[in-house]
């Protein structure tokens, strides 16, 4: 679709691409909130860069998490392991990840997170939840979340390759 066309451009506009991925998560997948968060320069913090959500402004300011220790929170774990996580999966999962109170409050206890790793280096994450409507997450949604995340990864790797 539009995303593929965007990636065909000589120099894809990364901001536009990421916003399209977030929009896809909201409109296409049916998530309530989608966030692209970037690692700080010193790699100690993760903070929201793009936010699509009803509570957008507030989220953009409050979405800041420490990630220096791998067990600090789900983001630190995802970035440290390179794994895409479904936190709050009722089936439970191999990854028992600590959710800090701030994240619990933000997400309502269930969310998806995918680390974005470009040329072997973690640069940030894509986060999505249904925290505002409290609708359930399911396997199909997780699959779709991963697909959109993959598109973001692809776009970012193209960007790196293009210099």
C-alpha positions as protocol buffer text, in pm:
chain_id: "A"
residue {
  index: 1
  type: UNK
  ca { x: 0 y: 0 z: 0 }
}
residue {
  index: 2
  type: UNK
  ca { x: 107 y: 355 z: 72 }
}
residue {
  index: 3
  type: UNK
  ca { x: 383 y: 230 z: 296 }
}
residue {
  index: 4
  type: UNK
  ca { x: 540 y: 23 z: 20 }
}
residue {
  index: 5
  type: UNK
  ca { x: 524 y: 318 z: -218 }
}
residue {
  index: 6
  type: UNK
  ca { x: 693 y: 534 z: 42 }
}
residue {
  index: 7
  type: UNK
  ca { x: 976 y: 283 z: 78 }
}
residue {
  index: 8
  type: UNK
  ca { x: 1031 y: 290 z: -297 }
}
residue {
  index: 9
  type: UNK
  ca { x: 1119 y: 658 z: -291 }
}
residue {
  index: 10
  type: UNK
  ca { x: 1490 y: 733 z: -333 }
}
residue {
  index: 11
  type: UNK
  ca { x: 1515 y: 855 z: 26 }
}
residue {
  index: 12
  type: UNK
  ca { x: 1219 y: 744 z: 233 }
}
residue {
  index: 13
  type: UNK
  ca { x: 1092 y: 1000 z: 480 }
}
residue {
  index: 14
  type: UNK
  ca { x: 1136 y: 813 z: 804 }
}
residue {
  index: 15
  type: UNK
  ca { x: 904 y: 1035 z: 1007 }
}
residue {
  index: 16
  type: UNK
  ca { x: 625 y: 991 z: 757 }
}
residue {
  index: 17
  type: UNK
  ca { x: 683 y: 618 z: 746 }
}
residue {
  index: 18
  type: UNK
  ca { x: 670 y: 582 z: 1123 }
}
residue {
  index: 19
  type: UNK
  ca { x: 355 y: 790 z: 1146 }
}
residue {
  index: 20
  type: UNK
  ca { x: 196 y: 566 z: 882 }
}
residue {
  index: 21
  type: UNK
  ca { x: 289 y: 258 z: 1082 }
}
residue {
  index: 22
  type: UNK
  ca { x: 129 y: 408 z: 1394 }
}
residue {
  index: 23
  type: UNK
  ca { x: -177 y: 504 z: 1196 }
}
residue {
  index: 24
  type: UNK
  ca { x: -200 y: 149 z: 1064 }
}
residue {
  index: 25
  type: UNK
  ca { x: -193 y: 17 z: 1419 }
}
residue {
  index: 26
  type: UNK
  ca { x: -482 y: 245 z: 1517 }
}
residue {
  index: 27
  type: UNK
  ca { x: -697 y: 226 z: 1205 }
}
residue {
  index: 28
  type: UNK
  ca { x: -600 y: -106 z: 1055 }
}
residue {
  index: 29
  type: UNK
  ca { x: -538 y: -316 z: 1365 }
}
residue {
  index: 30
  type: UNK
  ca { x: -774 y: -134 z: 1598 }
}
residue {
  index: 31
  type: UNK
  ca { x: -541 y: -39 z: 1881 }
}
residue {
  index: 32
  type: UNK
  ca { x: -627 y: 264 z: 2098 }
}
residue {
  index: 33
  type: UNK
  ca { x: -280 y: 407 z: 2123 }
}
residue {
  index: 34
  type: UNK
  ca { x: 38 y: 366 z: 1925 }
}
residue {
  index: 35
  type: UNK
  ca { x: 372 y: 517 z: 2015 }
}
residue {
  index: 36
  type: UNK
  ca { x: 713 y: 528 z: 1854 }
}
residue {
  index: 37
  type: UNK
  ca { x: 967 y: 587 z: 2129 }
}
residue {
  index: 38
  type: UNK
  ca { x: 1333 y: 660 z: 2074 }
}
residue {
  index: 39
  type: UNK
  ca { x: 1640 y: 590 z: 2284 }
}
residue {
  index: 40
  type: UNK
  ca { x: 1812 y: 895 z: 2426 }
}
residue {
  index: 41
  type: UNK
  ca { x: 2162 y: 974 z: 2302 }
}
residue {
  index: 42
  type: UNK
  ca { x: 2319 y: 830 z: 2618 }
}
residue {
  index: 43
  type: UNK
  ca { x: 2097 y: 519 z: 2577 }
}
residue {
  index: 44
  type: UNK
  ca { x: 1973 y: 545 z: 2935 }
}
residue {
  index: 45
  type: UNK
  ca { x: 1615 y: 646 z: 2855 }
}
residue {
  index: 46
  type: UNK
  ca { x: 1333 y: 573 z: 2620 }
}
residue {
  index: 47
  type: UNK
  ca { x: 1103 y: 860 z: 2534 }
}
residue {
  index: 48
  type: UNK
  ca { x: 802 y: 906 z: 2308 }
}
residue {
  index: 49
  type: UNK
  ca { x: 872 y: 1066 z: 1972 }
}
residue {
  index: 50
  type: UNK
  ca { x: 544 y: 1010 z: 1788 }
}
residue {
  index: 51
  type: UNK
  ca { x: 218 y: 944 z: 1968 }
}
residue {
  index: 52
  type: UNK
  ca { x: -119 y: 860 z: 1818 }
}
residue {
  index: 53
  type: UNK
  ca { x: -372 y: 849 z: 2098 }
}
residue {
  index: 54
  type: UNK
  ca { x: -671 y: 1031 z: 2242 }
}
residue {
  index: 55
  type: UNK
  ca { x: -448 y: 1153 z: 2528 }
}
residue {
  index: 56
  type: UNK
  ca { x: -164 y: 1241 z: 2294 }
}
residue {
  index: 57
  type: UNK
  ca { x: -14 y: 1552 z: 2455 }
}
residue {
  index: 58
  type: UNK
  ca { x: -17 y: 1410 z: 2804 }
}
residue {
  index: 59
  type: UNK
  ca { x: 131 y: 1081 z: 2682 }
}
residue {
  index: 60
  type: UNK
  ca { x: 410 y: 1250 z: 2489 }
}
residue {
  index: 61
  type: UNK
  ca { x: 527 y: 1420 z: 2808 }
}
residue {
  index: 62
  type: UNK
  ca { x: 484 y: 1127 z: 3045 }
}
residue {
  index: 63
  type: UNK
  ca { x: 616 y: 845 z: 2826 }
}
residue {
  index: 64
  type: UNK
  ca { x: 973 y: 839 z: 2954 }
}
residue {
  index: 65
  type: UNK
  ca { x: 1127 y: 520 z: 3091 }
}
residue {
  index: 66
  type: UNK
  ca { x: 1471 y: 424 z: 3219 }
}
residue {
  index: 67
  type: UNK
  ca { x: 1625 y: 135 z: 3028 }
}
residue {
  index: 68
  type: UNK
  ca { x: 1979 y: 107 z: 3157 }
}
residue {
  index: 69
  type: UNK
  ca { x: 1907 y: -220 z: 3344 }
}
residue {
  index: 70
  type: UNK
  ca { x: 1753 y: -502 z: 3144 }
}
residue {
  index: 71
  type: UNK
  ca { x: 1506 y: -580 z: 3423 }
}
residue {
  index: 72
  type: UNK
  ca { x: 1401 y: -216 z: 3469 }
}
residue {
  index: 73
  type: UNK
  ca { x: 1082 y: -268 z: 3269 }
}
residue {
  index: 74
  type: UNK
  ca { x: 935 y: -434 z: 2961 }
}
residue {
  index: 75
  type: UNK
  ca { x: 1102 y: -183 z: 2727 }
}
residue {
  index: 76
  type: UNK
  ca { x: 1447 y: -247 z: 2869 }
}
residue {
  index: 77
  type: UNK
  ca { x: 1384 y: -621 z: 2837 }
}
residue {
  index: 78
  type: UNK
  ca { x: 1260 y: -597 z: 2478 }
}
residue {
  index: 79
  type: UNK
  ca { x: 1556 y: -382 z: 2375 }
}
residue {
  index: 80
  type: UNK
  ca { x: 1802 y: -606 z: 2558 }
}
residue {
  index: 81
  type: UNK
  ca { x: 1672 y: -930 z: 2408 }
}
residue {
  index: 82
  type: UNK
  ca { x: 1542 y: -808 z: 2072 }
}
residue {
  index: 83
  type: UNK
  ca { x: 1210 y: -982 z: 2144 }
}
residue {
  index: 84
  type: UNK
  ca { x: 865 y: -856 z: 2052 }
}
residue {
  index: 85
  type: UNK
  ca { x: 652 y: -888 z: 2363 }
}
residue {
  index: 86
  type: UNK
  ca { x: 285 y: -921 z: 2448 }
}
residue {
  index: 87
  type: UNK
  ca { x: 268 y: -807 z: 2807 }
}
residue {
  index: 88
  type: UNK
  ca { x: -40 y: -921 z: 2996 }
}
residue {
  index: 89
  type: UNK
  ca { x: -98 y: -1220 z: 2767 }
}
residue {
  index: 90
  type: UNK
  ca { x: -362 y: -1427 z: 2951 }
}
residue {
  index: 91
  type: UNK
  ca { x: -184 y: -1744 z: 2836 }
}
residue {
  index: 92
  type: UNK
  ca { x: 124 y: -1621 z: 3014 }
}
residue {
  index: 93
  type: UNK
  ca { x: 445 y: -1647 z: 2818 }
}
residue {
  index: 94
  type: UNK
  ca { x: 804 y: -1755 z: 2837 }
}
residue {
  index: 95
  type: UNK
  ca { x: 893 y: -1393 z: 2909 }
}
residue {
  index: 96
  type: UNK
  ca { x: 788 y: -1300 z: 3258 }
}
residue {
  index: 97
  type: UNK
  ca { x: 863 y: -931 z: 3252 }
}
residue {
  index: 98
  type: UNK
  ca { x: 827 y: -691 z: 3539 }
}
residue {
  index: 99
  type: UNK
  ca { x: 580 y: -411 z: 3468 }
}
residue {
  index: 100
  type: UNK
  ca { x: 664 y: -104 z: 3669 }
}
residue {
  index: 101
  type: UNK
  ca { x: 367 y: 74 z: 3830 }
}
residue {
  index: 102
  type: UNK
  ca { x: 389 y: 363 z: 3583 }
}
residue {
  index: 103
  type: UNK
  ca { x: 358 y: 128 z: 3288 }
}
residue {
  index: 104
  type: UNK
  ca { x: 81 y: -71 z: 3456 }
}
residue {
  index: 105
  type: UNK
  ca { x: -116 y: 249 z: 3506 }
}
residue {
  index: 106
  type: UNK
  ca { x: -54 y: 371 z: 3152 }
}
residue {
  index: 107
  type: UNK
  ca { x: -145 y: 49 z: 2972 }
}
residue {
  index: 108
  type: UNK
  ca { x: -404 y: -104 z: 3200 }
}
residue {
  index: 109
  type: UNK
  ca { x: -168 y: -400 z: 3223 }
}
residue {
  index: 110
  type: UNK
  ca { x: -172 y: -522 z: 2863 }
}
residue {
  index: 111
  type: UNK
  ca { x: 27 y: -400 z: 2564 }
}
residue {
  index: 112
  type: UNK
  ca { x: 250 y: -495 z: 2274 }
}
residue {
  index: 113
  type: UNK
  ca { x: 606 y: -375 z: 2233 }
}
residue {
  index: 114
  type: UNK
  ca { x: 854 y: -435 z: 1950 }
}
residue {
  index: 115
  type: UNK
  ca { x: 1217 y: -327 z: 1970 }
}
residue {
  index: 116
  type: UNK
  ca { x: 1345 y: -149 z: 1661 }
}
residue {
  index: 117
  type: UNK
  ca { x: 1694 y: -267 z: 1585 }
}
residue {
  index: 118
  type: UNK
  ca { x: 1877 y: -121 z: 1290 }
}
residue {
  index: 119
  type: UNK
  ca { x: 2213 y: -253 z: 1174 }
}
residue {
  index: 120
  type: UNK
  ca { x: 2246 y: -443 z: 1501 }
}
residue {
  index: 121
  type: UNK
  ca { x: 2179 y: -136 z: 1713 }
}
residue {
  index: 122
  type: UNK
  ca { x: 1862 y: -77 z: 1915 }
}
residue {
  index: 123
  type: UNK
  ca { x: 1717 y: 264 z: 1840 }
}
residue {
  index: 124
  type: UNK
  ca { x: 1376 y: 251 z: 2005 }
}
residue {
  index: 125
  type: UNK
  ca { x: 1044 y: 67 z: 2026 }
}
residue {
  index: 126
  type: UNK
  ca { x: 696 y: 61 z: 1885 }
}
residue {
  index: 127
  type: UNK
  ca { x: 434 y: 35 z: 2157 }
}
residue {
  index: 128
  type: UNK
  ca { x: 60 y: -22 z: 2124 }
}
residue {
  index: 129
  type: UNK
  ca { x: -224 y: -80 z: 2368 }
}
residue {
  index: 130
  type: UNK
  ca { x: -599 y: -64 z: 2417 }
}
residue {
  index: 131
  type: UNK
  ca { x: -561 y: 117 z: 2745 }
}
residue {
  index: 132
  type: UNK
  ca { x: -832 y: 373 z: 2681 }
}
residue {
  index: 133
  type: UNK
  ca { x: -1109 y: 130 z: 2579 }
}
residue {
  index: 134
  type: UNK
  ca { x: -992 y: -168 z: 2789 }
}
residue {
  index: 135
  type: UNK
  ca { x: -1077 y: -407 z: 2503 }
}
residue {
  index: 136
  type: UNK
  ca { x: -895 y: -741 z: 2511 }
}
residue {
  index: 137
  type: UNK
  ca { x: -580 y: -809 z: 2313 }
}
residue {
  index: 138
  type: UNK
  ca { x: -561 y: -1137 z: 2122 }
}
residue {
  index: 139
  type: UNK
  ca { x: -333 y: -1353 z: 1912 }
}
residue {
  index: 140
  type: UNK
  ca { x: -459 y: -1213 z: 1581 }
}
residue {
  index: 141
  type: UNK
  ca { x: -390 y: -857 z: 1696 }
}
residue {
  index: 142
  type: UNK
  ca { x: -42 y: -955 z: 1811 }
}
residue {
  index: 143
  type: UNK
  ca { x: 26 y: -1100 z: 1467 }
}
residue {
  index: 144
  type: UNK
  ca { x: -89 y: -781 z: 1297 }
}
residue {
  index: 145
  type: UNK
  ca { x: 114 y: -569 z: 1538 }
}
residue {
  index: 146
  type: UNK
  ca { x: 424 y: -768 z: 1443 }
}
residue {
  index: 147
  type: UNK
  ca { x: 358 y: -718 z: 1072 }
}
residue {
  index: 148
  type: UNK
  ca { x: 333 y: -341 z: 1109 }
}
residue {
  index: 149
  type: UNK
  ca { x: 642 y: -340 z: 1326 }
}
residue {
  index: 150
  type: UNK
  ca { x: 829 y: -536 z: 1062 }
}
residue {
  index: 151
  type: UNK
  ca { x: 742 y: -266 z: 808 }
}
residue {
  index: 152
  type: UNK
  ca { x: 888 y: -5 z: 1038 }
}
residue {
  index: 153
  type: UNK
  ca { x: 1204 y: -213 z: 1080 }
}
residue {
  index: 154
  type: UNK
  ca { x: 1232 y: -254 z: 706 }
}
residue {
  index: 155
  type: UNK
  ca { x: 1190 y: 116 z: 644 }
}
residue {
  index: 156
  type: UNK
  ca { x: 1449 y: 204 z: 904 }
}
residue {
  index: 157
  type: UNK
  ca { x: 1703 y: -41 z: 766 }
}
residue {
  index: 158
  type: UNK
  ca { x: 1655 y: 105 z: 416 }
}
residue {
  index: 159
  type: UNK
  ca { x: 1724 y: 443 z: 565 }
}
residue {
  index: 160
  type: UNK
  ca { x: 2046 y: 327 z: 726 }
}
residue {
  index: 161
  type: UNK
  ca { x: 2156 y: 160 z: 405 }
}
residue {
  index: 162
  type: UNK
  ca { x: 2090 y: 482 z: 216 }
}
residue {
  index: 163
  type: UNK
  ca { x: 2314 y: 666 z: 460 }
}
